[in-house]
């Protein structure tokens, strides 16, 4: 009987002491503990704590952002660089086009000026030698020097001396080369000497017709 009573007593004591030891170890795991219920921190079942949220936010900002910069940033920089290179090439082509166009215009202007100068020089040379050409055409080149001193053809004033038509006919038929050369000059309406033009006019004096050269103004 004593043994049976001891066994029963031990069972009773064991049943009363075990919940006391188990309660501190299991506190916080029940519905009202720190991990569960309205009073506990919300870090389970879709309620992460604030620390993890901040870490996750920083991780998204620094992690994903860096990835975007790493892949998207260089691409944009490459596009900007290509556009800048295209712009510079276009400006270089435009400058080269403008330079060539200006060179062509300048060369064309030079050619025109040179051509005009050449024509003017040839014209002046021709008119300068026309006095001599008349002497050559009339076969009077040998008396060319004498004609330069003839006041009917050369003069310092506005007009040369009168040269009558009767004398003109005589000189034209004369055996003298000088007379024939003088008649050859007066047979022309004008002549040019050293760039100056001399026009022939018919002047009546004392009832007689005369030829006279006037220097053109």
Short mmCIF file of C-alpha atoms in Angstrom, two decimals:
data_model
loop_
_atom_site.label_atom_id
_atom_site.label_comp_id
_atom_site.label_asym_id
_atom_site.label_seq_id
_atom_site.Cartn_x
_atom_site.Cartn_y
_atom_site.Cartn_z
CA UNK A 1 0.00 0.00 0.00
CA UNK A 2 2.83 2.35 0.76
CA UNK A 3 4.40 1.74 -2.62
CA UNK A 4 1.14 2.30 -4.40
CA UNK A 5 0.57 5.49 -2.48
CA UNK A 6 4.05 6.76 -3.38
CA UNK A 7 3.49 6.05 -7.05
CA UNK A 8 0.21 7.94 -7.04
CA UNK A 9 1.80 10.86 -5.20
CA UNK A 10 4.67 11.02 -7.68
CA UNK A 11 2.25 11.04 -10.57
CA UNK A 12 0.32 13.92 -9.04
CA UNK A 13 3.49 15.94 -8.39
CA UNK A 14 4.75 15.30 -11.91
CA UNK A 15 1.49 16.47 -13.44
CA UNK A 16 1.59 19.72 -11.47
CA UNK A 17 5.27 20.61 -12.04
CA UNK A 18 5.60 19.90 -15.80
CA UNK A 19 3.27 22.75 -16.93
CA UNK A 20 5.25 25.18 -14.78
CA UNK A 21 8.52 24.28 -16.54
CA UNK A 22 6.95 24.24 -19.97
CA UNK A 23 5.29 27.67 -19.66
CA UNK A 24 8.49 29.83 -19.68
CA UNK A 25 9.92 27.93 -22.64
CA UNK A 26 6.76 28.15 -24.68
CA UNK A 27 5.93 31.78 -23.89
CA UNK A 28 5.62 33.87 -27.02
CA UNK A 29 4.67 30.97 -29.23
CA UNK A 30 1.05 30.90 -28.39
CA UNK A 31 -1.69 33.00 -29.87
CA UNK A 32 -0.96 35.81 -27.38
CA UNK A 33 2.82 35.54 -27.44
CA UNK A 34 5.25 37.94 -28.99
CA UNK A 35 5.36 36.02 -32.24
CA UNK A 36 1.59 35.71 -32.59
CA UNK A 37 -1.48 37.74 -32.00
CA UNK A 38 -2.15 41.42 -32.10
CA UNK A 39 0.60 42.43 -29.71
CA UNK A 40 3.55 40.67 -31.33
CA UNK A 41 5.84 42.03 -34.05
CA UNK A 42 4.50 41.50 -37.55
CA UNK A 43 7.24 39.63 -39.29
CA UNK A 44 5.47 36.47 -40.32
CA UNK A 45 2.63 35.58 -42.65
CA UNK A 46 3.05 38.55 -45.02
CA UNK A 47 4.01 41.09 -42.31
CA UNK A 48 7.77 41.73 -42.59
CA UNK A 49 9.36 43.91 -39.95
CA UNK A 50 10.46 47.47 -40.61
CA UNK A 51 14.15 46.69 -40.60
CA UNK A 52 13.79 44.18 -43.36
CA UNK A 53 11.60 46.57 -45.31
CA UNK A 54 14.27 49.27 -45.17
CA UNK A 55 16.94 46.82 -46.16
CA UNK A 56 14.84 45.58 -49.02
CA UNK A 57 14.20 49.15 -50.18
CA UNK A 58 17.87 49.97 -50.10
CA UNK A 59 18.64 46.77 -51.87
CA UNK A 60 16.17 47.62 -54.62
CA UNK A 61 17.48 51.16 -54.96
CA UNK A 62 21.12 50.14 -54.99
CA UNK A 63 20.88 46.76 -56.58
CA UNK A 64 18.29 47.13 -59.31
CA UNK A 65 19.26 50.75 -59.99
CA UNK A 66 22.86 49.80 -60.51
CA UNK A 67 21.79 47.09 -62.87
CA UNK A 68 19.72 49.58 -64.86
CA UNK A 69 22.63 52.02 -64.97
CA UNK A 70 24.96 49.24 -65.91
CA UNK A 71 22.83 48.15 -68.87
CA UNK A 72 20.80 51.26 -69.81
CA UNK A 73 23.35 54.01 -69.05
CA UNK A 74 26.13 52.96 -71.45
CA UNK A 75 23.57 52.46 -74.21
CA UNK A 76 22.33 55.98 -73.82
CA UNK A 77 25.86 57.31 -73.70
CA UNK A 78 26.68 55.43 -76.90
CA UNK A 79 23.66 56.96 -78.62
CA UNK A 80 24.68 60.43 -77.49
CA UNK A 81 28.21 59.87 -78.69
CA UNK A 82 27.04 58.65 -82.09
CA UNK A 83 24.76 61.63 -82.49
CA UNK A 84 27.60 63.99 -81.58
CA UNK A 85 29.91 62.29 -84.09
CA UNK A 86 27.26 62.52 -86.80
CA UNK A 87 26.79 66.22 -86.05
CA UNK A 88 30.52 66.88 -86.26
CA UNK A 89 30.83 64.97 -89.52
CA UNK A 90 27.92 66.94 -90.98
CA UNK A 91 29.52 70.22 -89.93
CA UNK A 92 32.83 69.13 -91.46
CA UNK A 93 31.10 68.23 -94.74
CA UNK A 94 29.29 71.56 -94.77
CA UNK A 95 32.52 73.49 -94.15
CA UNK A 96 34.28 71.55 -96.92
CA UNK A 97 31.39 72.21 -99.30
CA UNK A 98 31.47 75.93 -98.51
CA UNK A 99 35.24 76.04 -98.96
CA UNK A 100 35.09 74.34 -102.35
CA UNK A 101 32.22 76.56 -103.48
CA UNK A 102 34.16 79.67 -102.49
CA UNK A 103 37.25 78.35 -104.27
CA UNK A 104 35.23 77.67 -107.42
CA UNK A 105 33.73 81.15 -107.33
CA UNK A 106 37.12 82.71 -106.77
CA UNK A 107 38.69 80.70 -109.58
CA UNK A 108 35.83 81.57 -111.91
CA UNK A 109 36.21 85.23 -111.02
CA UNK A 110 39.95 85.02 -111.62
CA UNK A 111 39.42 83.38 -115.01
CA UNK A 112 36.89 86.01 -115.99
CA UNK A 113 39.15 88.81 -114.84
CA UNK A 114 42.12 87.30 -116.61
CA UNK A 115 40.07 86.85 -119.77
CA UNK A 116 38.79 90.40 -119.60
CA UNK A 117 42.30 91.71 -118.98
CA UNK A 118 43.64 89.68 -121.88
CA UNK A 119 40.93 90.99 -124.20
CA UNK A 120 41.50 94.55 -123.06
CA UNK A 121 45.23 94.18 -123.51
CA UNK A 122 44.75 92.74 -126.98
CA UNK A 123 42.35 95.53 -127.89
CA UNK A 124 44.74 98.19 -126.64
CA UNK A 125 47.61 96.58 -128.47
CA UNK A 126 45.55 96.43 -131.63
CA UNK A 127 44.46 100.04 -131.42
CA UNK A 128 47.94 101.09 -130.46
CA UNK A 129 49.35 99.46 -133.58
CA UNK A 130 46.54 100.51 -135.90
CA UNK A 131 48.48 103.61 -136.91
CA UNK A 132 51.34 101.35 -137.92
CA UNK A 133 48.98 98.86 -139.58
CA UNK A 134 47.68 101.59 -141.90
CA UNK A 135 51.21 102.33 -142.99
CA UNK A 136 51.85 98.65 -143.62
CA UNK A 137 48.59 98.25 -145.57
CA UNK A 138 49.39 101.24 -147.74
CA UNK A 139 52.91 100.02 -148.38
CA UNK A 140 54.32 103.10 -146.65
CA UNK A 141 56.08 101.48 -143.69
CA UNK A 142 59.35 102.97 -144.86
CA UNK A 143 57.98 106.51 -144.40
CA UNK A 144 56.26 105.73 -141.12
CA UNK A 145 58.67 107.97 -139.22
CA UNK A 146 57.97 110.88 -141.57
CA UNK A 147 54.22 110.54 -141.09
CA UNK A 148 54.67 110.91 -137.34
CA UNK A 149 55.85 114.46 -138.02
CA UNK A 150 53.13 115.35 -140.50
CA UNK A 151 50.89 117.96 -138.89
CA UNK A 152 47.90 116.74 -140.87
CA UNK A 153 48.04 113.42 -139.05
CA UNK A 154 49.76 114.17 -135.76
CA UNK A 155 49.07 117.16 -133.61
CA UNK A 156 49.02 118.28 -130.02
CA UNK A 157 45.75 120.21 -130.21
CA UNK A 158 42.17 119.18 -130.83
CA UNK A 159 42.49 118.86 -134.61
CA UNK A 160 45.04 118.37 -137.29
CA UNK A 161 45.74 120.59 -140.24
CA UNK A 162 43.27 120.92 -143.07
CA UNK A 163 43.82 118.50 -145.88
CA UNK A 164 42.01 119.45 -149.04
CA UNK A 165 40.28 116.88 -151.17
CA UNK A 166 42.22 118.14 -154.17
CA UNK A 167 45.47 117.36 -152.38
CA UNK A 168 44.05 114.00 -151.37
CA UNK A 169 43.56 113.10 -155.04
CA UNK A 170 47.05 114.27 -155.87
CA UNK A 171 48.65 112.28 -153.04
CA UNK A 172 46.68 109.21 -153.95
CA UNK A 173 48.15 109.28 -157.49
CA UNK A 174 51.58 110.49 -156.43
CA UNK A 175 54.76 108.51 -156.99
CA UNK A 176 55.93 109.46 -153.49
CA UNK A 177 55.38 106.81 -150.85
CA UNK A 178 54.89 109.52 -148.22
CA UNK A 179 52.12 111.19 -150.22
CA UNK A 180 50.40 107.88 -150.87
CA UNK A 181 50.63 106.95 -147.19
CA UNK A 182 49.06 110.29 -146.22
CA UNK A 183 46.23 109.70 -148.67
CA UNK A 184 45.77 106.20 -147.25
CA UNK A 185 45.20 107.65 -143.79
CA UNK A 186 42.68 110.21 -145.01
CA UNK A 187 40.81 107.54 -146.92
CA UNK A 188 39.68 106.17 -143.56
CA UNK A 189 36.92 107.59 -141.43
CA UNK A 190 39.14 107.37 -138.36
CA UNK A 191 42.38 105.96 -137.08
CA UNK A 192 43.72 105.11 -133.64
CA UNK A 193 47.17 105.95 -132.42
CA UNK A 194 48.53 105.10 -128.96
CA UNK A 195 45.02 104.39 -127.72
CA UNK A 196 43.58 107.72 -128.90
CA UNK A 197 40.98 107.84 -131.64
CA UNK A 198 40.98 110.45 -134.39
CA UNK A 199 37.81 110.97 -136.43
CA UNK A 200 37.83 112.42 -139.94
CA UNK A 201 35.53 115.30 -140.77
CA UNK A 202 34.82 117.27 -143.93
CA UNK A 203 35.32 120.98 -143.45
CA UNK A 204 34.43 123.63 -146.07
CA UNK A 205 36.70 126.65 -146.05
CA UNK A 206 36.81 129.37 -148.70
CA UNK A 207 34.47 127.28 -150.84
CA UNK A 208 36.85 124.34 -150.80
CA UNK A 209 36.30 120.98 -149.13
CA UNK A 210 38.96 119.72 -146.75
CA UNK A 211 39.56 116.67 -144.64
CA UNK A 212 40.52 117.22 -141.04
CA UNK A 213 41.09 114.76 -138.17
CA UNK A 214 39.71 115.62 -134.75
CA UNK A 215 40.74 113.85 -131.62
CA UNK A 216 37.75 112.15 -130.06
CA UNK A 217 36.90 113.14 -126.50
#
